[in-house]
Short mmCIF file of N, CA and C in Angstrom, two decimals:
data_model
loop_
_atom_site.label_atom_id
_atom_site.label_comp_id
_atom_site.label_asym_id
_atom_site.label_seq_id
_atom_site.Cartn_x
_atom_site.Cartn_y
_atom_site.Cartn_z
N MET A 1 -17.90 13.36 -23.56
CA MET A 1 -16.09 13.73 -22.97
C MET A 1 -15.43 12.97 -23.73
N GLU A 2 -14.35 13.59 -24.04
CA GLU A 2 -12.43 12.79 -24.32
C GLU A 2 -11.88 13.51 -23.47
N ILE A 3 -11.44 12.11 -22.37
CA ILE A 3 -10.60 11.98 -22.00
C ILE A 3 -9.01 11.32 -22.60
N ILE A 4 -8.20 13.10 -21.91
CA ILE A 4 -6.98 11.91 -23.43
C ILE A 4 -5.87 11.70 -21.68
N LEU A 5 -5.90 10.89 -21.01
CA LEU A 5 -4.81 9.98 -20.12
C LEU A 5 -3.34 10.30 -20.42
N ILE A 6 -2.22 11.25 -19.55
CA ILE A 6 -1.00 11.08 -19.50
C ILE A 6 -0.38 9.94 -18.47
N ARG A 7 0.68 9.44 -18.78
CA ARG A 7 1.55 8.50 -17.88
C ARG A 7 3.16 9.59 -18.07
N HIS A 8 3.49 9.73 -16.11
CA HIS A 8 4.39 10.36 -16.37
C HIS A 8 5.44 9.69 -17.13
N THR A 9 6.96 10.17 -17.53
CA THR A 9 7.64 10.17 -17.59
C THR A 9 8.46 8.63 -17.23
N SER A 10 9.49 8.14 -16.46
CA SER A 10 10.56 7.38 -16.79
C SER A 10 10.66 7.37 -15.07
N VAL A 11 11.02 6.89 -13.78
CA VAL A 11 10.84 7.39 -12.47
C VAL A 11 12.32 6.76 -11.77
N ASP A 12 12.84 7.57 -11.35
CA ASP A 12 14.39 6.51 -10.99
C ASP A 12 14.26 6.18 -9.47
N VAL A 13 13.79 4.62 -9.92
CA VAL A 13 13.86 4.43 -8.37
C VAL A 13 13.84 2.65 -9.54
N PRO A 14 15.16 1.99 -7.86
CA PRO A 14 15.18 0.02 -9.15
C PRO A 14 14.09 -0.28 -9.63
N PRO A 15 14.12 -1.56 -9.39
CA PRO A 15 13.25 -2.10 -10.30
C PRO A 15 13.03 -2.96 -9.02
N GLY A 16 11.64 -2.87 -8.79
CA GLY A 16 11.38 -4.22 -7.33
C GLY A 16 10.86 -3.39 -6.21
N ILE A 17 10.59 -1.76 -6.00
CA ILE A 17 10.72 -0.52 -5.39
C ILE A 17 9.65 -0.24 -5.56
N CYS A 18 8.58 -0.51 -4.31
CA CYS A 18 7.13 -1.00 -3.99
C CYS A 18 6.80 1.48 -3.39
N TYR A 19 6.75 1.68 -4.37
CA TYR A 19 6.57 3.10 -4.48
C TYR A 19 5.45 3.93 -4.64
N GLY A 20 4.43 3.73 -5.41
CA GLY A 20 2.87 4.20 -5.39
C GLY A 20 3.28 5.33 -5.30
N GLN A 21 2.01 6.13 -3.54
CA GLN A 21 2.54 7.16 -3.56
C GLN A 21 3.68 8.23 -3.58
N THR A 22 4.37 7.30 -2.62
CA THR A 22 5.29 8.36 -2.73
C THR A 22 6.73 9.40 -3.81
N ASP A 23 6.33 10.24 -3.40
CA ASP A 23 7.46 11.32 -4.59
C ASP A 23 8.43 10.96 -5.06
N VAL A 24 8.72 10.34 -5.55
CA VAL A 24 9.97 9.80 -6.54
C VAL A 24 10.80 10.70 -7.08
N PRO A 25 11.74 10.30 -7.59
CA PRO A 25 12.49 11.71 -8.79
C PRO A 25 12.78 10.46 -9.66
N LEU A 26 12.53 11.88 -11.30
CA LEU A 26 12.35 11.30 -12.79
C LEU A 26 13.20 10.37 -12.81
N LYS A 27 13.83 10.23 -13.75
CA LYS A 27 14.95 9.47 -14.99
C LYS A 27 16.15 11.46 -15.18
N ALA A 28 17.29 11.06 -15.59
CA ALA A 28 17.97 11.62 -16.34
C ALA A 28 17.57 11.74 -17.28
N THR A 29 16.62 10.75 -17.98
CA THR A 29 16.41 10.83 -19.92
C THR A 29 14.81 11.54 -19.99
N PHE A 30 14.35 12.06 -18.37
CA PHE A 30 13.66 13.05 -18.39
C PHE A 30 13.34 14.01 -19.55
N GLU A 31 13.93 14.95 -20.67
CA GLU A 31 13.36 15.79 -20.80
C GLU A 31 13.25 15.13 -22.95
N GLU A 32 14.56 14.08 -22.87
CA GLU A 32 13.90 13.08 -23.65
C GLU A 32 12.55 13.16 -24.10
N GLU A 33 12.22 11.94 -22.93
CA GLU A 33 10.79 11.25 -22.90
C GLU A 33 9.62 12.52 -22.55
N ALA A 34 9.66 13.60 -22.30
CA ALA A 34 8.28 14.17 -21.81
C ALA A 34 8.68 14.87 -23.28
N ALA A 35 9.85 14.64 -24.87
CA ALA A 35 9.31 16.11 -25.50
C ALA A 35 9.02 14.89 -26.27
N VAL A 36 9.04 13.56 -26.82
CA VAL A 36 8.42 12.74 -27.15
C VAL A 36 6.94 12.93 -26.94
N THR A 37 6.55 12.90 -25.93
CA THR A 37 5.36 12.52 -25.11
C THR A 37 4.41 14.07 -25.96
N ALA A 38 5.04 15.54 -25.59
CA ALA A 38 4.89 16.69 -25.98
C ALA A 38 4.56 15.93 -27.12
N GLU A 39 5.25 16.04 -27.98
CA GLU A 39 5.24 16.15 -29.64
C GLU A 39 3.77 15.02 -29.73
N ASN A 40 3.99 13.85 -29.26
CA ASN A 40 2.80 12.72 -29.04
C ASN A 40 1.42 13.28 -28.63
N LEU A 41 1.36 14.29 -27.36
CA LEU A 41 -0.22 15.08 -27.45
C LEU A 41 -0.74 15.78 -27.82
N LYS A 42 0.43 16.88 -29.26
CA LYS A 42 0.14 18.13 -30.49
C LYS A 42 -1.12 17.40 -31.31
N ALA A 43 -1.19 16.09 -31.08
CA ALA A 43 -2.72 14.86 -32.00
C ALA A 43 -3.80 14.87 -31.19
N TYR A 44 -3.25 15.57 -29.77
CA TYR A 44 -5.24 15.44 -29.46
C TYR A 44 -5.15 16.88 -29.20
N LEU A 45 -5.05 18.20 -29.51
CA LEU A 45 -4.69 19.44 -28.97
C LEU A 45 -5.74 19.60 -30.43
N PRO A 46 -7.01 20.78 -28.92
CA PRO A 46 -6.85 21.72 -28.08
C PRO A 46 -7.30 21.01 -27.33
N PHE A 47 -7.99 21.24 -25.54
CA PHE A 47 -8.13 20.84 -24.47
C PHE A 47 -8.67 21.90 -23.76
N GLU A 48 -9.68 21.70 -23.27
CA GLU A 48 -10.72 23.18 -22.30
C GLU A 48 -10.14 23.19 -20.95
N HIS A 49 -9.60 22.06 -20.59
CA HIS A 49 -9.38 21.90 -19.18
C HIS A 49 -7.95 20.95 -18.59
N ILE A 50 -7.53 21.53 -18.14
CA ILE A 50 -6.21 20.09 -17.45
C ILE A 50 -5.87 20.05 -16.50
N TYR A 51 -5.58 18.32 -16.17
CA TYR A 51 -5.94 18.02 -14.79
C TYR A 51 -4.56 17.41 -14.48
N THR A 52 -4.09 17.07 -13.42
CA THR A 52 -2.85 16.13 -12.89
C THR A 52 -2.76 14.81 -11.64
N SER A 53 -1.41 15.15 -10.76
CA SER A 53 -1.86 14.44 -9.88
C SER A 53 -0.89 15.22 -9.00
N PRO A 54 -1.26 15.84 -7.88
CA PRO A 54 -0.42 16.67 -7.43
C PRO A 54 1.85 16.56 -7.18
N LEU A 55 1.20 14.55 -7.49
CA LEU A 55 2.95 14.53 -7.60
C LEU A 55 3.76 14.73 -8.61
N THR A 56 5.13 15.04 -7.79
CA THR A 56 6.30 15.57 -9.18
C THR A 56 6.18 15.56 -10.65
N ARG A 57 5.41 13.50 -10.41
CA ARG A 57 6.65 13.38 -11.45
C ARG A 57 5.55 13.70 -12.97
N CYS A 58 4.20 14.16 -12.08
CA CYS A 58 2.91 13.84 -12.67
C CYS A 58 3.44 16.19 -13.23
N VAL A 59 2.59 16.11 -12.01
CA VAL A 59 3.38 18.39 -12.15
C VAL A 59 4.47 18.46 -13.38
N ARG A 60 5.63 17.03 -12.83
CA ARG A 60 6.70 17.74 -14.36
C ARG A 60 6.36 18.45 -15.19
N LEU A 61 6.02 16.82 -15.98
CA LEU A 61 5.45 16.26 -17.45
C LEU A 61 4.34 17.71 -17.55
N ALA A 62 3.47 18.16 -16.33
CA ALA A 62 2.04 18.45 -17.23
C ALA A 62 2.74 19.79 -17.86
N SER A 63 3.86 20.65 -16.48
CA SER A 63 4.09 21.89 -17.13
C SER A 63 5.52 21.52 -18.30
N TYR A 64 6.21 20.25 -18.19
CA TYR A 64 7.36 20.35 -19.57
C TYR A 64 5.98 20.73 -20.69
N CYS A 65 4.87 19.94 -21.05
CA CYS A 65 4.04 20.51 -22.03
C CYS A 65 3.26 21.31 -22.25
N GLY A 66 3.68 22.66 -21.64
CA GLY A 66 2.83 23.95 -21.79
C GLY A 66 1.36 23.29 -20.45
N TYR A 67 1.37 23.14 -19.44
CA TYR A 67 0.23 23.54 -18.62
C TYR A 67 0.81 23.45 -17.20
N PRO A 68 1.81 23.89 -16.79
CA PRO A 68 2.09 24.60 -15.79
C PRO A 68 0.70 25.16 -14.92
N ASP A 69 -0.45 25.35 -14.43
CA ASP A 69 -1.09 25.76 -13.53
C ASP A 69 -2.06 24.67 -14.24
N ALA A 70 -1.73 22.98 -13.91
CA ALA A 70 -3.45 22.35 -14.32
C ALA A 70 -3.68 22.03 -13.04
N GLU A 71 -5.16 21.55 -12.80
CA GLU A 71 -5.63 22.05 -11.55
C GLU A 71 -5.41 20.68 -10.86
N ARG A 72 -4.43 20.42 -10.21
CA ARG A 72 -3.77 19.32 -8.57
C ARG A 72 -5.38 19.08 -8.26
N ASP A 73 -5.65 16.93 -8.28
CA ASP A 73 -5.82 16.49 -7.52
C ASP A 73 -5.68 15.50 -6.97
N ASN A 74 -5.90 15.48 -5.77
CA ASN A 74 -5.46 14.10 -5.06
C ASN A 74 -5.86 12.49 -5.17
N ARG A 75 -6.90 12.25 -5.98
CA ARG A 75 -7.57 12.08 -6.73
C ARG A 75 -7.39 11.19 -7.87
N LEU A 76 -6.47 11.77 -8.30
CA LEU A 76 -5.99 11.92 -9.01
C LEU A 76 -3.63 10.86 -9.05
N MET A 77 -4.11 9.99 -7.66
CA MET A 77 -2.63 10.45 -7.18
C MET A 77 -2.57 8.18 -7.72
N GLU A 78 -1.11 7.81 -7.33
CA GLU A 78 -1.06 6.20 -7.41
C GLU A 78 -1.53 6.18 -6.46
N ILE A 79 -1.46 4.07 -5.85
CA ILE A 79 -2.23 3.74 -5.46
C ILE A 79 -1.14 3.92 -4.14
N ASN A 80 -2.07 4.19 -3.20
CA ASN A 80 -1.13 4.82 -1.59
C ASN A 80 -0.89 3.10 -0.71
N PHE A 81 0.71 2.92 -1.18
CA PHE A 81 0.29 0.67 -0.26
C PHE A 81 1.06 1.72 0.94
N GLY A 82 0.85 2.70 2.25
CA GLY A 82 1.01 2.41 2.94
C GLY A 82 2.68 2.63 3.75
N SER A 83 2.42 1.03 4.46
CA SER A 83 3.70 0.87 5.37
C SER A 83 4.84 -0.27 4.63
N TRP A 84 4.36 0.03 2.72
CA TRP A 84 5.52 -0.53 2.17
C TRP A 84 5.90 0.50 1.33
N GLU A 85 5.24 1.01 1.02
CA GLU A 85 6.43 2.33 0.29
C GLU A 85 7.99 2.82 0.49
N MET A 86 8.86 1.90 -0.86
CA MET A 86 10.12 2.26 -0.94
C MET A 86 10.96 1.09 -0.73
N LYS A 87 9.89 0.17 -0.17
CA LYS A 87 10.47 -1.10 -0.14
C LYS A 87 10.62 -1.86 -0.37
N PRO A 88 11.51 -2.52 -0.87
CA PRO A 88 11.24 -3.81 -2.04
C PRO A 88 10.59 -5.19 -1.80
N PHE A 89 9.57 -5.57 -3.06
CA PHE A 89 8.75 -6.46 -2.59
C PHE A 89 9.64 -7.70 -2.09
N ASP A 90 10.74 -7.93 -3.04
CA ASP A 90 11.07 -8.98 -2.28
C ASP A 90 11.64 -9.22 -1.05
N HIS A 91 11.71 -8.10 -0.22
CA HIS A 91 12.21 -8.52 1.26
C HIS A 91 10.55 -7.30 2.29
N ASN A 92 9.91 -7.47 2.08
CA ASN A 92 9.17 -6.65 2.76
C ASN A 92 8.35 -8.86 3.29
N ASN A 93 8.42 -7.94 4.94
CA ASN A 93 8.08 -9.19 5.49
C ASN A 93 6.16 -9.70 6.30
N ASP A 94 6.25 -8.29 5.67
CA ASP A 94 4.19 -8.06 6.59
C ASP A 94 4.07 -9.87 6.28
N PRO A 95 3.12 -10.15 6.49
CA PRO A 95 2.68 -11.59 6.19
C PRO A 95 1.38 -11.22 5.61
N ARG A 96 0.94 -10.14 4.80
CA ARG A 96 -0.73 -8.76 4.41
C ARG A 96 0.02 -9.02 2.42
N LEU A 97 1.90 -9.26 2.77
CA LEU A 97 1.91 -9.32 1.02
C LEU A 97 1.66 -10.93 0.62
N GLN A 98 1.34 -11.75 1.05
CA GLN A 98 0.84 -13.03 0.80
C GLN A 98 -0.09 -12.26 0.20
N GLU A 99 -1.25 -12.20 1.03
CA GLU A 99 -2.17 -11.71 0.74
C GLU A 99 -2.83 -11.09 -0.29
N TRP A 100 -2.00 -9.80 -0.56
CA TRP A 100 -1.56 -8.88 -1.52
C TRP A 100 -2.64 -9.88 -2.73
N TYR A 101 -0.03 -10.15 -2.78
CA TYR A 101 -0.25 -11.18 -3.93
C TYR A 101 -1.67 -11.82 -4.79
N ALA A 102 -2.48 -12.48 -3.72
CA ALA A 102 -3.79 -14.09 -3.22
C ALA A 102 -4.86 -13.22 -4.39
N ASP A 103 -4.34 -11.33 -3.63
CA ASP A 103 -5.70 -10.89 -4.09
C ASP A 103 -5.77 -9.23 -4.57
N TYR A 104 -4.90 -8.97 -5.13
CA TYR A 104 -4.65 -7.74 -4.85
C TYR A 104 -5.51 -6.88 -5.38
N LEU A 105 -6.95 -6.41 -6.01
CA LEU A 105 -7.85 -6.70 -6.40
C LEU A 105 -8.74 -5.72 -5.27
N ASN A 106 -9.20 -6.58 -4.43
CA ASN A 106 -9.26 -7.00 -2.81
C ASN A 106 -8.85 -6.71 -1.34
N VAL A 107 -7.36 -6.79 -1.53
CA VAL A 107 -6.54 -6.62 0.15
C VAL A 107 -6.32 -5.61 -0.33
N ALA A 108 -5.85 -4.54 0.67
CA ALA A 108 -5.08 -3.43 0.57
C ALA A 108 -3.68 -3.57 1.68
N ALA A 109 -2.84 -2.61 1.37
CA ALA A 109 -1.43 -2.95 1.75
C ALA A 109 -1.38 -2.12 3.23
N THR A 110 -1.00 -2.56 3.73
CA THR A 110 -1.42 -2.77 5.10
C THR A 110 -0.59 -1.19 5.84
N GLY A 111 -2.26 0.24 5.77
CA GLY A 111 -1.74 1.49 5.50
C GLY A 111 -2.41 2.03 4.97
N GLY A 112 -2.63 1.41 3.71
CA GLY A 112 -2.78 1.87 2.67
C GLY A 112 -3.91 1.76 1.73
N GLU A 113 -3.95 1.61 0.23
CA GLU A 113 -5.38 1.11 -0.15
C GLU A 113 -5.13 -0.37 -1.11
N SER A 114 -6.02 -0.61 -1.23
CA SER A 114 -5.98 -2.00 -2.25
C SER A 114 -6.89 -1.25 -3.98
N PHE A 115 -6.21 -2.35 -4.56
CA PHE A 115 -6.73 -1.45 -6.02
C PHE A 115 -8.06 -1.27 -6.45
N ALA A 116 -8.98 -1.72 -5.72
CA ALA A 116 -10.72 -1.72 -5.50
C ALA A 116 -10.84 -0.21 -5.49
N MET A 117 -10.30 0.28 -3.89
CA MET A 117 -10.32 1.23 -3.14
C MET A 117 -9.60 2.10 -4.11
N GLN A 118 -8.50 2.48 -5.04
CA GLN A 118 -7.76 2.61 -6.14
C GLN A 118 -9.32 3.39 -7.31
N TYR A 119 -9.80 2.31 -7.41
CA TYR A 119 -10.96 2.55 -9.01
C TYR A 119 -12.10 3.17 -7.59
N GLN A 120 -12.18 3.35 -6.51
CA GLN A 120 -13.07 3.79 -6.25
C GLN A 120 -12.77 5.91 -6.30
N ARG A 121 -11.50 5.48 -5.30
CA ARG A 121 -11.65 7.34 -5.90
C ARG A 121 -11.37 7.90 -7.01
N VAL A 122 -9.98 6.69 -8.29
CA VAL A 122 -10.34 7.58 -9.44
C VAL A 122 -11.73 7.89 -10.42
N SER A 123 -12.38 6.31 -9.75
CA SER A 123 -14.32 6.93 -10.16
C SER A 123 -14.67 7.58 -9.73
N GLY A 124 -14.49 8.45 -9.12
CA GLY A 124 -15.04 8.96 -7.80
C GLY A 124 -15.11 10.61 -8.78
N PHE A 125 -13.46 11.33 -9.18
CA PHE A 125 -13.19 12.11 -10.20
C PHE A 125 -13.66 11.80 -11.37
N LEU A 126 -13.85 10.74 -12.18
CA LEU A 126 -14.52 10.41 -12.91
C LEU A 126 -16.11 11.33 -13.09
N ASP A 127 -16.49 10.71 -12.54
CA ASP A 127 -17.88 10.86 -11.99
C ASP A 127 -18.01 12.41 -12.34
N GLU A 128 -17.81 13.10 -10.87
CA GLU A 128 -17.65 14.07 -10.87
C GLU A 128 -17.40 14.89 -12.56
N LEU A 129 -15.95 14.37 -13.66
CA LEU A 129 -15.38 15.07 -14.32
C LEU A 129 -16.83 15.63 -14.91
N SER A 130 -17.43 13.73 -15.27
CA SER A 130 -18.44 13.89 -15.95
C SER A 130 -19.38 14.90 -16.17
N GLN A 131 -20.09 15.15 -14.77
CA GLN A 131 -20.97 15.96 -14.39
C GLN A 131 -20.73 18.48 -15.28
N LYS A 132 -19.56 18.33 -15.74
CA LYS A 132 -18.84 19.33 -15.98
C LYS A 132 -19.06 19.89 -17.82
N PRO A 133 -18.88 21.16 -17.83
CA PRO A 133 -19.40 21.75 -19.37
C PRO A 133 -18.40 20.94 -20.49
N TYR A 134 -17.03 20.18 -20.33
CA TYR A 134 -16.25 20.74 -21.07
C TYR A 134 -16.25 19.27 -22.71
N LYS A 135 -15.65 19.32 -23.29
CA LYS A 135 -15.64 18.49 -24.52
C LYS A 135 -14.40 17.80 -24.49
N LYS A 136 -13.21 17.98 -24.24
CA LYS A 136 -11.76 17.09 -23.66
C LYS A 136 -11.10 17.97 -22.88
N VAL A 137 -10.68 17.51 -22.23
CA VAL A 137 -9.27 17.57 -20.69
C VAL A 137 -8.71 16.22 -21.07
N ALA A 138 -7.67 16.81 -20.89
CA ALA A 138 -6.30 16.17 -20.32
C ALA A 138 -5.75 15.63 -19.25
N ILE A 139 -5.51 14.84 -18.99
CA ILE A 139 -5.37 14.91 -17.49
C ILE A 139 -3.27 13.65 -17.33
N PHE A 140 -2.51 14.55 -16.29
CA PHE A 140 -1.36 13.45 -16.43
C PHE A 140 -1.54 12.60 -15.21
N ALA A 141 -1.40 11.60 -15.28
CA ALA A 141 -1.76 11.08 -14.02
C ALA A 141 -0.47 9.64 -14.20
N HIS A 142 -0.26 8.84 -13.38
CA HIS A 142 -0.36 7.52 -12.99
C HIS A 142 -0.37 5.92 -14.00
N GLY A 143 -0.16 4.70 -13.88
CA GLY A 143 -0.02 3.81 -14.51
C GLY A 143 -1.32 3.16 -13.94
N GLY A 144 -1.57 3.26 -12.78
CA GLY A 144 -2.96 2.72 -11.86
C GLY A 144 -3.81 3.49 -12.44
N VAL A 145 -3.53 5.03 -12.24
CA VAL A 145 -4.52 5.52 -12.63
C VAL A 145 -4.94 4.90 -14.38
N LEU A 146 -4.56 5.26 -14.47
CA LEU A 146 -5.04 5.33 -16.48
C LEU A 146 -5.65 3.47 -16.45
N ILE A 147 -5.44 2.77 -15.68
CA ILE A 147 -5.35 1.25 -15.53
C ILE A 147 -6.92 1.51 -14.67
N CYS A 148 -7.51 2.27 -14.52
CA CYS A 148 -9.04 2.94 -13.88
C CYS A 148 -9.58 3.56 -14.89
N ALA A 149 -9.33 4.05 -15.45
CA ALA A 149 -9.81 4.54 -16.17
C ALA A 149 -10.26 3.99 -17.49
N GLN A 150 -9.60 3.03 -17.69
CA GLN A 150 -10.34 2.01 -18.82
C GLN A 150 -11.14 1.03 -17.99
N ILE A 151 -11.07 0.96 -17.06
CA ILE A 151 -11.96 0.35 -16.64
C ILE A 151 -13.53 0.64 -16.13
N TYR A 152 -12.85 1.84 -16.59
CA TYR A 152 -14.16 2.62 -15.75
C TYR A 152 -14.94 3.33 -17.05
N ALA A 153 -14.23 3.05 -18.13
CA ALA A 153 -14.66 3.81 -19.36
C ALA A 153 -15.50 2.03 -20.48
N GLY A 154 -15.26 1.66 -20.30
CA GLY A 154 -15.35 -0.22 -20.45
C GLY A 154 -14.86 -0.68 -21.78
N ILE A 155 -12.44 -0.38 -21.09
CA ILE A 155 -11.77 -0.37 -22.21
C ILE A 155 -12.06 -1.97 -21.47
N ILE A 156 -11.55 -2.38 -20.14
CA ILE A 156 -10.58 -3.30 -20.05
C ILE A 156 -11.33 -3.47 -18.37
N ARG A 157 -11.78 -4.84 -17.91
CA ARG A 157 -12.68 -5.47 -17.20
C ARG A 157 -11.57 -5.05 -16.79
N MET A 158 -11.49 -5.61 -14.99
CA MET A 158 -11.29 -4.98 -13.87
C MET A 158 -10.38 -6.58 -13.23
N GLU A 159 -10.61 -7.97 -13.59
CA GLU A 159 -9.57 -8.38 -13.72
C GLU A 159 -8.20 -8.66 -14.81
N GLU A 160 -7.93 -7.54 -15.38
CA GLU A 160 -6.97 -7.66 -16.88
C GLU A 160 -6.24 -6.74 -16.21
N ALA A 161 -6.64 -5.64 -15.41
CA ALA A 161 -5.88 -4.87 -15.09
C ALA A 161 -4.71 -4.59 -14.80
N PHE A 162 -3.81 -5.63 -14.39
CA PHE A 162 -2.52 -4.68 -15.25
C PHE A 162 -1.35 -5.51 -15.93
N ASN A 163 -2.92 -5.99 -17.08
CA ASN A 163 -2.12 -6.42 -18.62
C ASN A 163 -2.02 -5.56 -19.10
N ALA A 164 -2.82 -4.31 -18.88
CA ALA A 164 -2.72 -2.88 -19.54
C ALA A 164 -2.65 -1.76 -18.71
N LEU A 165 -1.01 -1.74 -19.17
CA LEU A 165 -0.47 -0.97 -18.03
C LEU A 165 0.24 0.42 -19.45
N THR A 166 -0.05 0.60 -19.30
CA THR A 166 0.58 2.15 -20.71
C THR A 166 1.75 2.62 -19.67
N PRO A 167 2.66 2.41 -20.87
CA PRO A 167 4.39 2.91 -20.91
C PRO A 167 4.60 4.13 -20.73
N HIS A 168 5.22 4.52 -19.70
CA HIS A 168 6.01 5.19 -19.13
C HIS A 168 5.66 6.33 -20.31
N GLY A 169 5.22 7.47 -19.98
CA GLY A 169 4.91 8.52 -21.36
C GLY A 169 4.23 7.76 -21.62
N GLY A 170 2.95 7.00 -21.48
CA GLY A 170 2.26 6.83 -23.41
C GLY A 170 1.24 8.07 -22.50
N ILE A 171 0.12 8.09 -23.76
CA ILE A 171 -1.04 8.23 -24.13
C ILE A 171 -1.41 7.64 -24.20
N ILE A 172 -3.60 7.75 -23.69
CA ILE A 172 -4.38 6.49 -24.14
C ILE A 172 -5.50 7.66 -23.91
N GLN A 173 -6.77 7.35 -24.97
CA GLN A 173 -8.00 7.86 -25.27
C GLN A 173 -8.83 7.89 -23.93
N ILE A 174 -9.95 7.90 -24.23
CA ILE A 174 -11.85 7.72 -23.25
C ILE A 174 -12.22 8.58 -23.54
N GLN A 175 -14.01 7.68 -23.44
CA GLN A 175 -14.72 8.57 -23.87
C GLN A 175 -15.50 7.18 -23.15
N PRO A 176 -15.88 7.99 -21.69
CA PRO A 176 -17.16 7.08 -20.60
C PRO A 176 -18.15 7.90 -21.40
N ASP A 177 -18.91 6.12 -20.81
CA ASP A 177 -20.21 6.43 -21.06
C ASP A 177 -20.67 6.21 -19.86
N LYS A 178 -20.62 7.77 -18.50
CA LYS A 178 -21.05 7.84 -17.98
C LYS A 178 -21.45 8.91 -17.31
N GLY A 179 -23.31 9.27 -16.82
CA GLY A 179 -23.49 10.92 -16.46
C GLY A 179 -24.77 10.64 -16.70
#
């Protein structure tokens, strides 16, 4: 199965703010960014099924690209940063933040999840997807989800995760050899 993953466009959140699963607004440049993404997406058409994270930043891009009825799945949400959501990393006094910086792969945000937990969530979705009869699907999601999908497909290793962040509005293609 061929899976095309599309990252949402730029968010209107100040740099350094932890926003994970918070439903944040998009920048005023949404229309211009989305137009570029929609044009680039034409090279991958057609799709047999479309999925999206239920967060507005993904649903809005899916709708702009012509898929207002994309199937929403909570497993495609960004990492849950729990009590750190919408706080600046630089002003977060939670003592667990230093533990997370030292081992973000395995340490969960307070009240949230670790990257390994997010990976398990996304992998579960992809395992289930691999059992479906589709040949080509599109998924509108978040940077962390796209990283997880690339790890799942064997394109990158977990340790390389955040060196592989897809730009906003970017598109990646995977063909996982699972299932």
